[in-house]
Every structure is written in C-alpha cells, then in structure tokens.
Coordinates of N, CA and C in Angstrom, one line a residue:
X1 N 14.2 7.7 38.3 CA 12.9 7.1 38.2 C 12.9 5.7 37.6
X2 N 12.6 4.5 38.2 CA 12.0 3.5 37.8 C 11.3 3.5 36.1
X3 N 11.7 2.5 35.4 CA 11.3 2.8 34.1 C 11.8 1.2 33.5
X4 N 10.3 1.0 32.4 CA 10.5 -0.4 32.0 C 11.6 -0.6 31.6
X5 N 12.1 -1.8 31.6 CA 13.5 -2.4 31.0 C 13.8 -2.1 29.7
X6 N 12.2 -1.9 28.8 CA 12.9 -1.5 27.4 C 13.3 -0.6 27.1
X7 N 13.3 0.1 28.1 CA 13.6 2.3 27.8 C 15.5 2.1 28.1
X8 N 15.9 2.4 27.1 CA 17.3 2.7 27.0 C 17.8 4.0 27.6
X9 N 18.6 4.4 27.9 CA 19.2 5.8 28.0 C 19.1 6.7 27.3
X10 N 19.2 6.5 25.9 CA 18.8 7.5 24.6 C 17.8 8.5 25.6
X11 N 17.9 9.9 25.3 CA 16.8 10.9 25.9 C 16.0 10.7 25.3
X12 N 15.6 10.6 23.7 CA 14.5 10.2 22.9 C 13.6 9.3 23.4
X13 N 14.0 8.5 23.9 CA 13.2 6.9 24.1 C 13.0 7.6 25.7
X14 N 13.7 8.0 26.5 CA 13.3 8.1 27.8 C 12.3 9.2 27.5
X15 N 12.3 10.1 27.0 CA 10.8 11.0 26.7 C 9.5 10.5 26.0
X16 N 9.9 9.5 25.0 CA 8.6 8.6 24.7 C 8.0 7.9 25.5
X17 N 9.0 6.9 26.5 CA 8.6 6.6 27.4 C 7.7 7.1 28.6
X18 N 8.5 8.2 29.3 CA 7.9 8.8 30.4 C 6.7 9.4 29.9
X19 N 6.4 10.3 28.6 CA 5.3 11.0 28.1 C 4.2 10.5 27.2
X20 N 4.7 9.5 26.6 CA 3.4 9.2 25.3 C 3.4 7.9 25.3
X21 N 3.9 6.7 25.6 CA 3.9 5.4 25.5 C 3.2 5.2 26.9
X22 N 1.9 4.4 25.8 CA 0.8 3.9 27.2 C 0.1 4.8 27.8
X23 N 0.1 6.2 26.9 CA -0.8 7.4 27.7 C -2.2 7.3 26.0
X24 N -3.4 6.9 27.2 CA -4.8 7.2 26.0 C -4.8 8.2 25.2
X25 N -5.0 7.5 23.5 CA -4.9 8.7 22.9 C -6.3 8.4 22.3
X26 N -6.8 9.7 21.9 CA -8.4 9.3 21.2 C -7.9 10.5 20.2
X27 N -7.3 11.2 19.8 CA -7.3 12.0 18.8 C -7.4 11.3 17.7
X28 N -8.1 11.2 16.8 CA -7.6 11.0 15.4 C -6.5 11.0 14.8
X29 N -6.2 12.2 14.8 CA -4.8 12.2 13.7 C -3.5 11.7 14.7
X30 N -3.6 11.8 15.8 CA -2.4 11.2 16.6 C -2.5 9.8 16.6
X31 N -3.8 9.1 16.4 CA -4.4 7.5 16.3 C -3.5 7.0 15.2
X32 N -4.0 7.8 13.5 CA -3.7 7.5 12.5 C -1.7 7.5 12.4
X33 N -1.3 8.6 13.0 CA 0.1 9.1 13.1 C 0.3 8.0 13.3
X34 N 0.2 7.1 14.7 CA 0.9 6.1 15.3 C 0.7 5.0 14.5
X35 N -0.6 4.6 13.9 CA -0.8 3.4 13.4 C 0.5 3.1 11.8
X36 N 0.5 4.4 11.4 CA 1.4 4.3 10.1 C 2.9 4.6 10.6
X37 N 3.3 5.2 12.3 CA 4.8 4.7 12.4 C 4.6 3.3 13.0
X38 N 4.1 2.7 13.8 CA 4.2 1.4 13.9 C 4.1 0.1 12.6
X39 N 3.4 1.2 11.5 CA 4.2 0.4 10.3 C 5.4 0.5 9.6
X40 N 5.5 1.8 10.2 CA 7.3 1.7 9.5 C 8.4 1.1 10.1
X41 N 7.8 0.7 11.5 CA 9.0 0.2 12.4 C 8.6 -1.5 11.9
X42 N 8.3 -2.1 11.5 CA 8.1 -3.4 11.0 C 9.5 -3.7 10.5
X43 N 9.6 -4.6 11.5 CA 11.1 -5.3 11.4 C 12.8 -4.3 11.5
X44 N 12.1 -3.2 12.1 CA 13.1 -2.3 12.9 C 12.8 -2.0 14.5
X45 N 13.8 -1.2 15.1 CA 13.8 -1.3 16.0 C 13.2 0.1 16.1
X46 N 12.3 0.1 17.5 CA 11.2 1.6 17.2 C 12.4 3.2 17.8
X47 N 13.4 2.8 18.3 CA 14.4 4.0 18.7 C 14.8 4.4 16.8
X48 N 14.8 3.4 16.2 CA 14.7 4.3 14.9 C 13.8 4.8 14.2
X49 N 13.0 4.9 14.4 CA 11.4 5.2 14.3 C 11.7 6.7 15.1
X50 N 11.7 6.4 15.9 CA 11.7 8.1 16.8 C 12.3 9.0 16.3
X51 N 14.0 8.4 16.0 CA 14.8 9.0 15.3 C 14.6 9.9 13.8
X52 N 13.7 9.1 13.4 CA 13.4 9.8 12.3 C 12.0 10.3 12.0
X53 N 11.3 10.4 13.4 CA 9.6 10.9 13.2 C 9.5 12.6 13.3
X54 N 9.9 12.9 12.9 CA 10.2 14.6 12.9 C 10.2 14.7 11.1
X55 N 11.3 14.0 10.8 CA 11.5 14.1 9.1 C 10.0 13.0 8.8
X56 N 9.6 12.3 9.1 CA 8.2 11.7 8.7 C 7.1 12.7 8.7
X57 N 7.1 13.2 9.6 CA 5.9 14.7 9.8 C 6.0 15.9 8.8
X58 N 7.5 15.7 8.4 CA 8.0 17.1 7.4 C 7.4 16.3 5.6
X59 N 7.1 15.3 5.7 CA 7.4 14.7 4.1 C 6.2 14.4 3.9
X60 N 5.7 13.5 5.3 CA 4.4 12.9 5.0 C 3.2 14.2 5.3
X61 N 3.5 15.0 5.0 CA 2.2 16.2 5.2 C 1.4 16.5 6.7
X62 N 2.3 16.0 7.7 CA 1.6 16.2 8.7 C 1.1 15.2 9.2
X63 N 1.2 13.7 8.6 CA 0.0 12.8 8.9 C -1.3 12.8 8.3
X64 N -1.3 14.2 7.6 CA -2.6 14.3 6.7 C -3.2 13.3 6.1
X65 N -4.2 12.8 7.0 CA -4.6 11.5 5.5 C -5.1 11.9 4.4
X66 N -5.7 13.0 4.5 CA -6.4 13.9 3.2 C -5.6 14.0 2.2
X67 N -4.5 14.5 2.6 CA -2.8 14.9 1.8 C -2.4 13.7 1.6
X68 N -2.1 12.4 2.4 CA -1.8 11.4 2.5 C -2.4 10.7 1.3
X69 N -3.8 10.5 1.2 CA -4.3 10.0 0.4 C -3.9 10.5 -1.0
X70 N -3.7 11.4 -1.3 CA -3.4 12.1 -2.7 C -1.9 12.1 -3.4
X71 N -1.3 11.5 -1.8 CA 0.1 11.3 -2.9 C 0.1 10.6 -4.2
X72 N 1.3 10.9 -5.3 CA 1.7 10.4 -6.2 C 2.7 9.7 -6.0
X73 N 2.7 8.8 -7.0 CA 3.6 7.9 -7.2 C 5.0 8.6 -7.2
X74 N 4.9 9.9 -8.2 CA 6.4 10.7 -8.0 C 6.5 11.3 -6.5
X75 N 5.8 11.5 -5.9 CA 6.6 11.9 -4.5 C 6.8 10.8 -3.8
X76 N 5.7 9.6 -4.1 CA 6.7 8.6 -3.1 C 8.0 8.3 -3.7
X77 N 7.9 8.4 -4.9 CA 10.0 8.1 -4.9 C 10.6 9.0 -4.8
X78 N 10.4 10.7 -4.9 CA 10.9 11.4 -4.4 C 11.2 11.0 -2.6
X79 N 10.2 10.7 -1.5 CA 10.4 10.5 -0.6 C 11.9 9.1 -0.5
X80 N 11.4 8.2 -1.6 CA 12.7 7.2 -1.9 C 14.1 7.7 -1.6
X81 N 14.4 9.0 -1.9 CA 15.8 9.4 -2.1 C 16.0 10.4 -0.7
X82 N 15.0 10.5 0.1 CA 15.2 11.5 1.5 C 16.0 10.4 3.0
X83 N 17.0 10.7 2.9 CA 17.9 9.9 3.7 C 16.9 9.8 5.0
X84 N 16.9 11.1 5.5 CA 15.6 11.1 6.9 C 14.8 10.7 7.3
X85 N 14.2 9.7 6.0 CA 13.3 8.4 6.8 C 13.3 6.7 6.4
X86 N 13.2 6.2 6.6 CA 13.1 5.1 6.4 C 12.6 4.9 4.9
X87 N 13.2 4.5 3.7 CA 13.3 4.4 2.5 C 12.7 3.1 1.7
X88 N 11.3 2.5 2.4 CA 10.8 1.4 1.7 C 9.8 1.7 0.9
X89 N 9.8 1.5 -0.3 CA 8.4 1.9 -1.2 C 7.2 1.2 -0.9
X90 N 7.9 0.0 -0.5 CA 6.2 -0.5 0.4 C 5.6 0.2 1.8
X91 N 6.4 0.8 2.5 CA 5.8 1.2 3.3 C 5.2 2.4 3.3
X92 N 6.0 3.3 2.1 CA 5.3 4.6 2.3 C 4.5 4.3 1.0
X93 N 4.0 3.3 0.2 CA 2.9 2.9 -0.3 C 1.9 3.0 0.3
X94 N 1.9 1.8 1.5 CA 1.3 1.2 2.9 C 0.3 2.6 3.3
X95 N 1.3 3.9 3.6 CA 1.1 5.1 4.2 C -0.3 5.2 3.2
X96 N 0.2 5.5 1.8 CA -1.2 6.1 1.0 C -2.4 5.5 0.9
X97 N -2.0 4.1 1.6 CA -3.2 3.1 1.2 C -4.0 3.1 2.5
X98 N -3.3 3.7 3.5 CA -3.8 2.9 5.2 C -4.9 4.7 4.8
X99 N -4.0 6.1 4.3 CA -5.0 7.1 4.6 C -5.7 7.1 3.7
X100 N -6.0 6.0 3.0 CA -7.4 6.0 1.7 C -8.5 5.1 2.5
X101 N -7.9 4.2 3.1 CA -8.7 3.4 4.2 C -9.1 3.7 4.9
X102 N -8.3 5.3 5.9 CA -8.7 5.7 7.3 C -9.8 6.8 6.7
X103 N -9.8 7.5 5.7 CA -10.7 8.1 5.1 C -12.7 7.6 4.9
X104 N -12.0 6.3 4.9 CA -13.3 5.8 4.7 C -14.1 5.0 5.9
X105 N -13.3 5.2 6.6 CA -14.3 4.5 8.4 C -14.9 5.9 8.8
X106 N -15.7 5.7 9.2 CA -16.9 6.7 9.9 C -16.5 7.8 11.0
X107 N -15.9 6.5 12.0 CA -15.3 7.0 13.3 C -14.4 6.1 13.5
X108 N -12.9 6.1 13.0 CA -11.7 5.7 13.0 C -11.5 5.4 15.0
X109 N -11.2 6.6 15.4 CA -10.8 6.5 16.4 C -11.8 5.7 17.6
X110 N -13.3 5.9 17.1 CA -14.1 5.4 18.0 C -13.7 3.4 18.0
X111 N -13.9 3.4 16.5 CA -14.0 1.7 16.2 C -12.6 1.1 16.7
X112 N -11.9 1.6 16.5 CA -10.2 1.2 17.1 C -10.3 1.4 18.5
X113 N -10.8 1.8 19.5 CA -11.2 1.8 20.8 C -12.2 0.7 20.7
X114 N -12.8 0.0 19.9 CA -14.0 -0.7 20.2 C -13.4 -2.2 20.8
X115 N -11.7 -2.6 20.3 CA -11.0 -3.7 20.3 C -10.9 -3.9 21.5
X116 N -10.6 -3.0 22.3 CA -10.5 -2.8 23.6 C -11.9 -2.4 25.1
X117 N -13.0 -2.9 24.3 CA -14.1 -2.3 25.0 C -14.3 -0.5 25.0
X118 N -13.3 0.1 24.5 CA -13.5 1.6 24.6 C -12.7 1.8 25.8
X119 N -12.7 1.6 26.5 CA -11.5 2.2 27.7 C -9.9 1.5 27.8
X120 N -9.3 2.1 28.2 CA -7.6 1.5 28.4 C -8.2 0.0 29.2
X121 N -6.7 -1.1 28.7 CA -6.8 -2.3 29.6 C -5.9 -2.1 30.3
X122 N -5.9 -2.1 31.8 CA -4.3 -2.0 32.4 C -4.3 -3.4 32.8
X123 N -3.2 -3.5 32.4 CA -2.5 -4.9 32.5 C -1.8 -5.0 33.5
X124 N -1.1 -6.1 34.8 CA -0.2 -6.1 36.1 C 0.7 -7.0 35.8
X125 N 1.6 -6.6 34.4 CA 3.1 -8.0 34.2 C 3.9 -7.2 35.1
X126 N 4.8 -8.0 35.6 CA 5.9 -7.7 36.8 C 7.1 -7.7 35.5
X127 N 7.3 -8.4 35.1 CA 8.6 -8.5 34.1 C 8.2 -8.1 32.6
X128 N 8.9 -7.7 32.0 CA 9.1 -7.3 30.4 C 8.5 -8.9 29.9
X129 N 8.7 -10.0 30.2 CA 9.0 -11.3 29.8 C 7.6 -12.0 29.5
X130 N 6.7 -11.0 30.8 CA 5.2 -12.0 30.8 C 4.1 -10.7 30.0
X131 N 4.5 -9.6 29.3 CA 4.1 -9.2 28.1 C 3.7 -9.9 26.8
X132 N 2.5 -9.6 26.8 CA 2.7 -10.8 25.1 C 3.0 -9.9 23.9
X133 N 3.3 -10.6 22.8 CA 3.3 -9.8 21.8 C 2.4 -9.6 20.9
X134 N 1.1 -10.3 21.1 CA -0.3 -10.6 20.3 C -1.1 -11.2 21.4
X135 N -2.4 -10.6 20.8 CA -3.4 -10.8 21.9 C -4.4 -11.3 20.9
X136 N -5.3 -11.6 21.4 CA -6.6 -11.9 20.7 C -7.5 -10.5 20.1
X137 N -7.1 -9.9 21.1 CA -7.8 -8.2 20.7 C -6.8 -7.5 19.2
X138 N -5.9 -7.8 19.2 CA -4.7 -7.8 18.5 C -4.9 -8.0 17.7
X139 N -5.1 -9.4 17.5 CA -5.6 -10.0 16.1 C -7.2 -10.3 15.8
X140 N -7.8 -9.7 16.2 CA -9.1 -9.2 15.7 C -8.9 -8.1 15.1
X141 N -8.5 -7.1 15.5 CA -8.0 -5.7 14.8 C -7.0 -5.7 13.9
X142 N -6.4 -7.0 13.9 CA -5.7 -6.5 12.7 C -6.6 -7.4 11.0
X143 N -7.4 -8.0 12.0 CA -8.2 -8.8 10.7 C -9.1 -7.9 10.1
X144 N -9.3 -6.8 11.2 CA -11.0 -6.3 10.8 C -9.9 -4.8 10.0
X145 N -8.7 -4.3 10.3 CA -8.1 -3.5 9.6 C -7.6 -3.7 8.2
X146 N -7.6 -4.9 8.0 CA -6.9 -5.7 6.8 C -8.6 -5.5 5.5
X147 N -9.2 -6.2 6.7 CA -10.9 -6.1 5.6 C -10.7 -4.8 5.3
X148 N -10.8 -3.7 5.6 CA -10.9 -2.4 5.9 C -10.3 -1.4 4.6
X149 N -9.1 -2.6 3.8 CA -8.5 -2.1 3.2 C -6.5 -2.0 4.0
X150 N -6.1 -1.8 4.8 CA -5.1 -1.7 5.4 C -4.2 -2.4 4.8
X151 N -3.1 -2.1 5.2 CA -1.5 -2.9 4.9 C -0.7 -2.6 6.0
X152 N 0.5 -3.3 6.1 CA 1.6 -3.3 7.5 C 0.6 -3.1 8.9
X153 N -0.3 -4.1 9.0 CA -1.1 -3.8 10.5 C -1.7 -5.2 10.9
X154 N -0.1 -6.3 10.9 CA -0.5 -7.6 11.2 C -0.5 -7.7 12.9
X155 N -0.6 -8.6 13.1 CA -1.1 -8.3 14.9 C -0.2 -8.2 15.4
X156 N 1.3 -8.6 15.7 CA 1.9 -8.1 16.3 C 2.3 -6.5 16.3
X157 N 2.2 -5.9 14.8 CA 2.0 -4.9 14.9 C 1.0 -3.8 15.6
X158 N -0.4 -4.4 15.5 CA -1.5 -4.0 16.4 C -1.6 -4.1 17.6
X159 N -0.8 -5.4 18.3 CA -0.4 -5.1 19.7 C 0.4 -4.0 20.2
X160 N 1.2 -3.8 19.2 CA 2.3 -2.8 19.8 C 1.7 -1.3 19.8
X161 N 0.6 -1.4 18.7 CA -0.4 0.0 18.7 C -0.9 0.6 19.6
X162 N -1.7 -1.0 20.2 CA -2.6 -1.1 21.4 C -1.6 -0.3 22.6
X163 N -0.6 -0.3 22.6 CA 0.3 -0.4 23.7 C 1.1 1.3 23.6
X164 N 1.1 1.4 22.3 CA 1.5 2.8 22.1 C 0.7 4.1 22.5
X165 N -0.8 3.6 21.8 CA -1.7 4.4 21.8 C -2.6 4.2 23.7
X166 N -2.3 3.5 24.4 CA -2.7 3.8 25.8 C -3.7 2.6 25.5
X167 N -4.3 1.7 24.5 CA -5.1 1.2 24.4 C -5.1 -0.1 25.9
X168 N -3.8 -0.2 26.0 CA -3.7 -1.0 26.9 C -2.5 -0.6 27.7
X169 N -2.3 -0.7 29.0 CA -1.7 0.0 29.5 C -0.3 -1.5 29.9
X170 N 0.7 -1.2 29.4 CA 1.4 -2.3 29.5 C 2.9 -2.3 30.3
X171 N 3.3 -0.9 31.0 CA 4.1 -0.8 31.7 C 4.1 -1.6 32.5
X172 N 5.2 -2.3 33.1 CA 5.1 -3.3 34.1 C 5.0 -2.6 35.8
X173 N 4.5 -3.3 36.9 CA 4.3 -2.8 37.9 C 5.7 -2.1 38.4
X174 N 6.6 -2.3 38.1 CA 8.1 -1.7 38.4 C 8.4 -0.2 38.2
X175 N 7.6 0.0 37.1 CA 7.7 1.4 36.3 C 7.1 2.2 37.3
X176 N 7.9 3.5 37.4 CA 7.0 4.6 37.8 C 5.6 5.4 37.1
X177 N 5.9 4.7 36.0 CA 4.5 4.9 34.7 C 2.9 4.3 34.8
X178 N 3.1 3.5 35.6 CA 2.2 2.0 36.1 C 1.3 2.6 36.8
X179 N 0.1 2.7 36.6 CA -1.2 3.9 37.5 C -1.5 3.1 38.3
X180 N -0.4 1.6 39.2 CA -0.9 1.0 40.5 C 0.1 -0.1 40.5
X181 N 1.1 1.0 40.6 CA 2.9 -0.1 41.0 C 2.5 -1.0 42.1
X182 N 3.5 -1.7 42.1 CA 3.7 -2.8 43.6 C 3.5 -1.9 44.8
X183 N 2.5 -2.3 45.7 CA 2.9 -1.9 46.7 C 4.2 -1.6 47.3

C-alpha cells in the first residue's frame, strides 16, 4: 500500500498511519489525549511518542483531565522516575495545567474544530515537501490556547494536532490514505 514518505516500517507508525493519523476525531478525551502527546513529542521524534503511549495512558490516568487536573506534585516526580515515558517535569507539569484549562472551556472539542471552520480541510500536497509546518489556522489556535491558560501548544505544535486529529487532512495525494489520490 502506497503510504506518505513519513511512515517508516516500524509496525507502530505503519498502524498510526494507516488508522488514526488524519482520521476526524471529535471525541473529547481522544481530542485532549492528542493535544497533551503532541506536547510531549516537542522536540522528539513522534515514533517515540508511540512508543511510549500505552505507559502514558497507564500513569497519566487515562487521559483523565478530571484525574489529570488533581495531580500532585509527588506523583509528578514519582512519574520523574518511570523509565516508560518521557521524563520532563515540564511536560508532565504542562499535562496538569493543559487538564485544568481543558476543564474550563465549555465545549473543548467544539471550539478546537472552530480553527478549522468545523469540518476537516483536505489539503492536495503531492510531496511531503509542500506541507507546511504552521498555518495561520495553527497559530490562531495556538494563541487563543495559550489565552486559555495552555502550555507546550505553540503553532507548530498545533499544526501537527490539526493533522493528527483529522482536523486537516494532510496525506499527500500518493498515499492510499488520501480521500481523492491522483488520478
């Protein structure tokens, strides 16, 4: 099967790829999930992110922002010492701060669809190359997330959200993923 240039061989990444990257998500908690691993991949590469989102689901409560929000200080350094995820106190700060913030928008998943008009953008790049990495939609959401209260959700990070969460459909026309390949 045809598949963007960034999908590696790793089965991990080729199952992210083929199944959840660039597929619309409106759930909530899968919204929130993504928005706080795309802040832990900040300045890593996201095959390590995958690698370790199973132990992130087991520590961080599920994604619970409810639970999320209530962490202490001792379990984030307890989490400090769990080889299984990514070990920055800013980030898994970030985590308690982003579900004290997602707690307090009304309709999280509605307003984060609003960056994008509410429906997916599908986009027609032929190459990996003519993807941007920040959009204007990008950095509007990451300004109005920041007001919001947020942390780790600068726009290049929010592009790559947009892109995660189906917000914008970014496979290139090459991909068999692409809902209107090249002829």
């Amino acid at each position: 099967m045809p598949r963007c240039s960034w999908c590696t061989d790793d089965p991990l990444y080729i199952a992210y790829h083929d199944e959840e990257w660039g597929v619309p998500k409106r759930d909530p908690q899968a919204l929130f999930e993504m928005l706080l691993l795309e802040g832990f991949q900040a300045g890593l590469s996201w095959i390590t992110v995958l690698k370790k989102r199973a132990r992130y689901r087991e520590v961080l409560f599920g994604f619970d922002p409810q639970r999320l929000a209530r962490m202490t200080d001792e379990e984030i350094e307890a989490r400090m010492r769990d080889p299984g995820i990514i070990r920055n106190r800013l980030k898994l700060k970030a985590a308690r701060q982003n579900a004290r913030a997602w707690l307090a928008l009304e309709d999280p998943a509605g307003w984060l669809w609003s960056f994008v008009g509410g429906a997916p953008r599908i986009n027609r790049f032929r190459e990996r190359s003519e993807v941007p990495a920040v959009t204007a939609e990008a950095e509007a959401m990451s300004k109005a997330l920041k007001k919001a209260g947020f942390t780790f959700v600068g726009p290049t990070i929010c592009y790559a959200y947009m892109q995660a969460t189906g917000m914008v459909m970014d496979h290139t026309l090459d991909c068999d993923r692409h809902p209107h390949p090249i002829d």
